[in-house]
Tab-separated table of C-alpha atoms in Angstrom:
chain	number	residue	atom	x	y	z
H	172	MET	CA	84.771	95.707	83.033
H	173	LEU	CA	86.060	98.257	85.557
H	174	ARG	CA	82.510	98.806	86.834
H	175	VAL	CA	82.082	95.072	87.390
H	176	VAL	CA	85.377	94.861	89.297
H	177	CYS	CA	84.532	97.903	91.462
H	178	GLY	CA	81.049	96.520	92.123
H	179	ALA	CA	82.474	93.140	93.141
H	180	ALA	CA	84.977	94.837	95.454
H	181	ALA	CA	82.251	96.940	97.105
H	182	ALA	CA	79.995	93.896	97.581
H	183	ALA	CA	82.846	91.882	99.090
H	184	LEU	CA	83.727	94.679	101.522
H	185	ALA	CA	80.097	95.014	102.594
H	186	PHE	CA	79.895	91.226	102.995
H	187	ALA	CA	83.066	91.258	105.135
H	188	ALA	CA	82.211	94.211	107.393
H	189	ALA	CA	80.113	92.390	110.026
H	190	PRO	CA	82.387	89.353	110.532
H	191	LEU	CA	85.482	91.602	110.679
H	192	ALA	CA	84.145	93.382	113.756
H	193	GLY	CA	84.289	90.185	115.838
H	194	GLN	CA	87.376	88.595	114.316
H	195	ASP	CA	90.540	88.599	116.400
H	196	ARG	CA	92.978	86.976	113.925
H	197	LEU	CA	93.709	87.341	110.266
H	198	ALA	CA	95.449	84.706	108.159
H	199	LEU	CA	97.868	84.782	105.263
H	200	GLU	CA	97.883	82.221	102.461
H	201	VAL	CA	100.659	81.525	100.006
H	202	SER	CA	100.013	79.491	96.875
H	203	GLY	CA	101.640	78.065	93.798
H	204	TYR	CA	100.205	76.398	90.710
H	205	ALA	CA	100.878	75.040	87.250
H	206	GLY	CA	98.520	74.586	84.342
H	207	ARG	CA	97.634	75.286	80.736
H	208	GLN	CA	96.951	78.527	78.911
H	209	SER	CA	94.596	78.975	75.962
H	210	PRO	CA	95.042	82.372	74.247
H	211	LYS	CA	92.581	84.037	71.924
H	212	ILE	CA	94.625	86.526	69.933
H	213	THR	CA	92.610	88.861	67.696
H	214	LEU	CA	94.361	89.407	64.366
H	215	TYR	CA	93.595	91.694	61.447
H	216	ALA	CA	90.668	90.743	59.222
H	217	GLY	CA	91.473	88.003	56.755
H	218	SER	CA	93.889	86.190	59.066
H	219	SER	CA	93.409	82.562	60.002
H	220	PRO	CA	95.412	82.218	63.208
H	221	GLN	CA	96.609	78.872	64.507
H	222	TYR	CA	96.866	78.931	68.307
H	223	GLN	CA	99.050	76.723	70.426
H	224	LYS	CA	97.967	75.948	73.962
H	225	SER	CA	100.890	76.080	76.287
H	226	TRP	CA	102.025	76.007	79.898
H	227	SER	CA	101.395	78.425	82.711
H	228	PHE	CA	102.720	78.698	86.241
H	229	GLY	CA	102.360	81.210	89.004
H	230	PHE	CA	102.376	82.017	92.673
H	231	GLY	CA	100.530	84.368	94.935
H	232	GLY	CA	99.357	85.371	98.351
H	233	ALA	CA	96.080	86.211	100.031
H	234	LEU	CA	95.136	88.090	103.181
H	235	LEU	CA	92.067	86.352	104.628
H	236	LEU	CA	89.852	88.882	106.368
H	237	ASN	CA	87.379	86.200	107.438
H	238	PRO	CA	86.320	82.762	106.148
H	239	ASN	CA	84.417	84.391	103.269
H	240	VAL	CA	86.558	87.281	101.990
H	241	ALA	CA	90.211	87.639	101.015
H	242	PHE	CA	92.367	90.151	99.216
H	243	ARG	CA	94.750	88.309	96.927
H	244	GLY	CA	97.589	89.019	94.560
H	245	GLU	CA	99.186	86.869	91.908
H	246	LEU	CA	102.140	86.747	89.546
H	247	ALA	CA	101.783	84.350	86.592
H	248	PHE	CA	103.883	83.392	83.579
H	249	THR	CA	102.779	81.855	80.269
H	250	ARG	CA	104.238	81.209	76.838
H	251	ASN	CA	102.635	80.076	73.593
H	252	GLY	CA	102.938	80.263	69.831
H	253	VAL	CA	100.626	81.633	67.171
H	254	SER	CA	100.952	81.663	63.412
H	255	ALA	CA	98.975	83.688	60.878
H	256	PRO	CA	99.623	85.540	57.620
H	257	ALA	CA	99.392	88.913	59.413
H	258	ILE	CA	102.274	88.172	61.801
H	259	GLY	CA	103.966	84.955	60.631
H	260	SER	CA	104.944	82.393	63.281
H	261	LYS	CA	105.737	83.878	66.662
H	262	ASP	CA	106.131	82.792	70.264
H	263	PHE	CA	104.714	85.138	72.891
H	264	SER	CA	105.521	85.136	76.587
H	265	ARG	CA	103.362	86.929	79.126
H	266	MET	CA	103.844	87.985	82.715
H	267	PHE	CA	100.611	88.794	84.556
H	268	SER	CA	100.400	90.571	87.905
H	269	ALA	CA	97.186	91.560	89.638
H	270	ALA	CA	95.294	92.148	92.869
H	271	ALA	CA	91.713	91.034	93.446
H	272	VAL	CA	88.903	90.601	95.938
H	273	GLU	CA	88.008	86.948	96.452
H	274	VAL	CA	84.694	85.735	97.871
H	275	ARG	CA	84.680	82.213	99.342
H	276	PHE	CA	81.775	79.905	100.103
H	277	PRO	CA	83.081	77.263	102.578
H	278	VAL	CA	81.151	73.990	102.772
H	279	ARG	CA	81.798	72.197	106.097
H	280	ASP	CA	85.537	73.033	106.205
H	281	LEU	CA	86.210	70.553	103.403
H	282	VAL	CA	85.289	72.129	100.064
H	283	THR	CA	85.528	75.861	99.392
H	284	PRO	CA	84.270	77.201	96.056
H	285	TYR	CA	85.450	80.747	95.364
H	286	ALA	CA	85.225	83.555	92.809
H	287	PHE	CA	87.416	86.612	92.316
H	288	ALA	CA	87.735	89.780	90.256
H	289	GLY	CA	90.468	92.383	90.124
H	290	VAL	CA	92.819	94.478	88.054
H	291	GLY	CA	96.485	94.361	87.184
H	292	ALA	CA	98.884	94.506	84.274
H	293	VAL	CA	100.266	92.176	81.642
H	294	ARG	CA	103.663	92.347	79.965
H	295	VAL	CA	103.602	90.705	76.531
H	296	ALA	CA	106.931	90.009	74.862
H	297	GLU	CA	107.906	88.370	71.618
H	298	SER	CA	110.128	85.467	72.647
H	299	GLY	CA	113.743	85.902	71.630
H	300	SER	CA	113.455	89.700	71.411
H	301	ASP	CA	114.613	91.783	74.376
H	302	SER	CA	113.166	95.032	73.064
H	303	ARG	CA	109.840	93.887	71.579
H	304	HIS	CA	107.258	94.087	74.367
H	305	ILE	CA	104.272	96.034	75.692
H	306	VAL	CA	102.877	96.532	79.187
H	307	THR	CA	99.150	97.166	79.410
H	308	PRO	CA	96.376	97.227	82.071
H	309	ALA	CA	94.371	94.033	82.451
H	310	ALA	CA	91.214	92.741	84.100
H	311	TRP	CA	91.583	89.473	86.035
H	312	TYR	CA	88.633	87.247	86.957
H	313	GLY	CA	87.811	83.638	87.652
H	314	GLY	CA	86.920	81.022	90.184
H	315	GLY	CA	87.750	77.628	91.505
H	316	VAL	CA	87.398	75.053	94.236
H	317	ALA	CA	89.776	74.364	97.141
H	318	ILE	CA	89.731	71.052	99.031
H	319	SER	CA	91.309	70.480	102.441
H	320	ALA	CA	90.955	68.330	105.545
H	321	PRO	CA	89.166	70.109	108.426
H	322	GLY	CA	91.641	72.311	110.276
H	323	ALA	CA	94.522	71.507	107.905
H	324	PRO	CA	96.694	74.444	106.791
H	325	VAL	CA	97.208	72.958	103.296
H	326	ALA	CA	94.576	72.903	100.534
H	327	LEU	CA	94.587	71.564	96.987
H	328	PHE	CA	92.825	73.831	94.479
H	329	GLY	CA	91.691	73.874	90.875
H	330	GLN	CA	91.123	77.228	89.204
H	331	LEU	CA	89.916	78.734	85.952
H	332	SER	CA	90.998	82.346	85.424
H	333	GLY	CA	90.781	84.843	82.611
H	334	TRP	CA	92.826	87.888	81.640
H	335	SER	CA	91.407	90.570	79.339
H	336	TYR	CA	93.669	93.297	77.952
H	337	GLN	CA	94.458	95.402	74.873
H	338	MET	CA	97.484	94.877	72.611
H	339	TYR	CA	97.383	98.160	70.700
H	340	GLY	CA	100.669	99.086	69.096
H	341	TRP	CA	101.631	95.533	68.153
H	342	PRO	CA	101.695	95.143	64.351
H	343	GLY	CA	99.106	92.662	63.107
H	344	ILE	CA	97.218	92.343	66.399
H	345	ILE	CA	94.148	94.378	67.340
H	346	GLY	CA	91.455	94.651	69.963
H	347	THR	CA	90.849	92.936	73.266
H	348	GLN	CA	92.850	89.804	74.012
H	349	ARG	CA	91.432	87.102	76.278
H	350	ASP	CA	93.681	84.490	77.819
H	351	LEU	CA	92.140	81.572	79.674
H	352	ILE	CA	94.270	79.706	82.224
H	353	TYR	CA	93.194	76.477	83.888
H	354	SER	CA	95.430	75.251	86.670
H	355	ALA	CA	95.867	73.206	89.847
H	356	GLY	CA	98.014	73.971	92.848
H	357	LEU	CA	98.517	74.124	96.598
H	358	ARG	CA	97.677	76.768	99.214
H	359	TYR	CA	99.274	77.017	102.630
H	360	ARG	CA	97.637	79.060	105.406
H	361	LEU	CA	99.657	80.930	108.047
H	362	PRO	CA	97.854	82.521	111.013
H	363	LEU	CA	98.860	86.129	111.717
């Protein structure tokens, strides 16, 4: 996964190099969203987990280098329950933070599909327990579509993002975890 992220970052920087030479202004975007989270927790063999989809919300910022490339960061929060013989019934909360390279494909200043990949960290905590948590590296990836009026600083976006990380050291849970978050929100662009 790290090779894919590094490759995407290198491609985005190469893609951005020519337009950056002639660009006189950068822009900053701030965003906020809400949505749903669908976890896929991997339990010990023999478990039959029951997953609960739950809420997610987050906010972030992006430095737009040109109309096609941005560096972005995000902080997201989710919470959901899972029950299985290996762990019983538990509620888990997660805090995700990451940085990524985003490549945008504007279509006539109205619709802008985009894709991103990056790295960060996730803090997983058992709800109701102050001491029961882990912090682990995570890969962050996804894409979406932003819609705005030509020249407007505000855009509405829909996004599908994934987080992949390890939960070693948590009794009853093994391997790579994959959380899928689908959300909608607003972006606001500020010229620098």
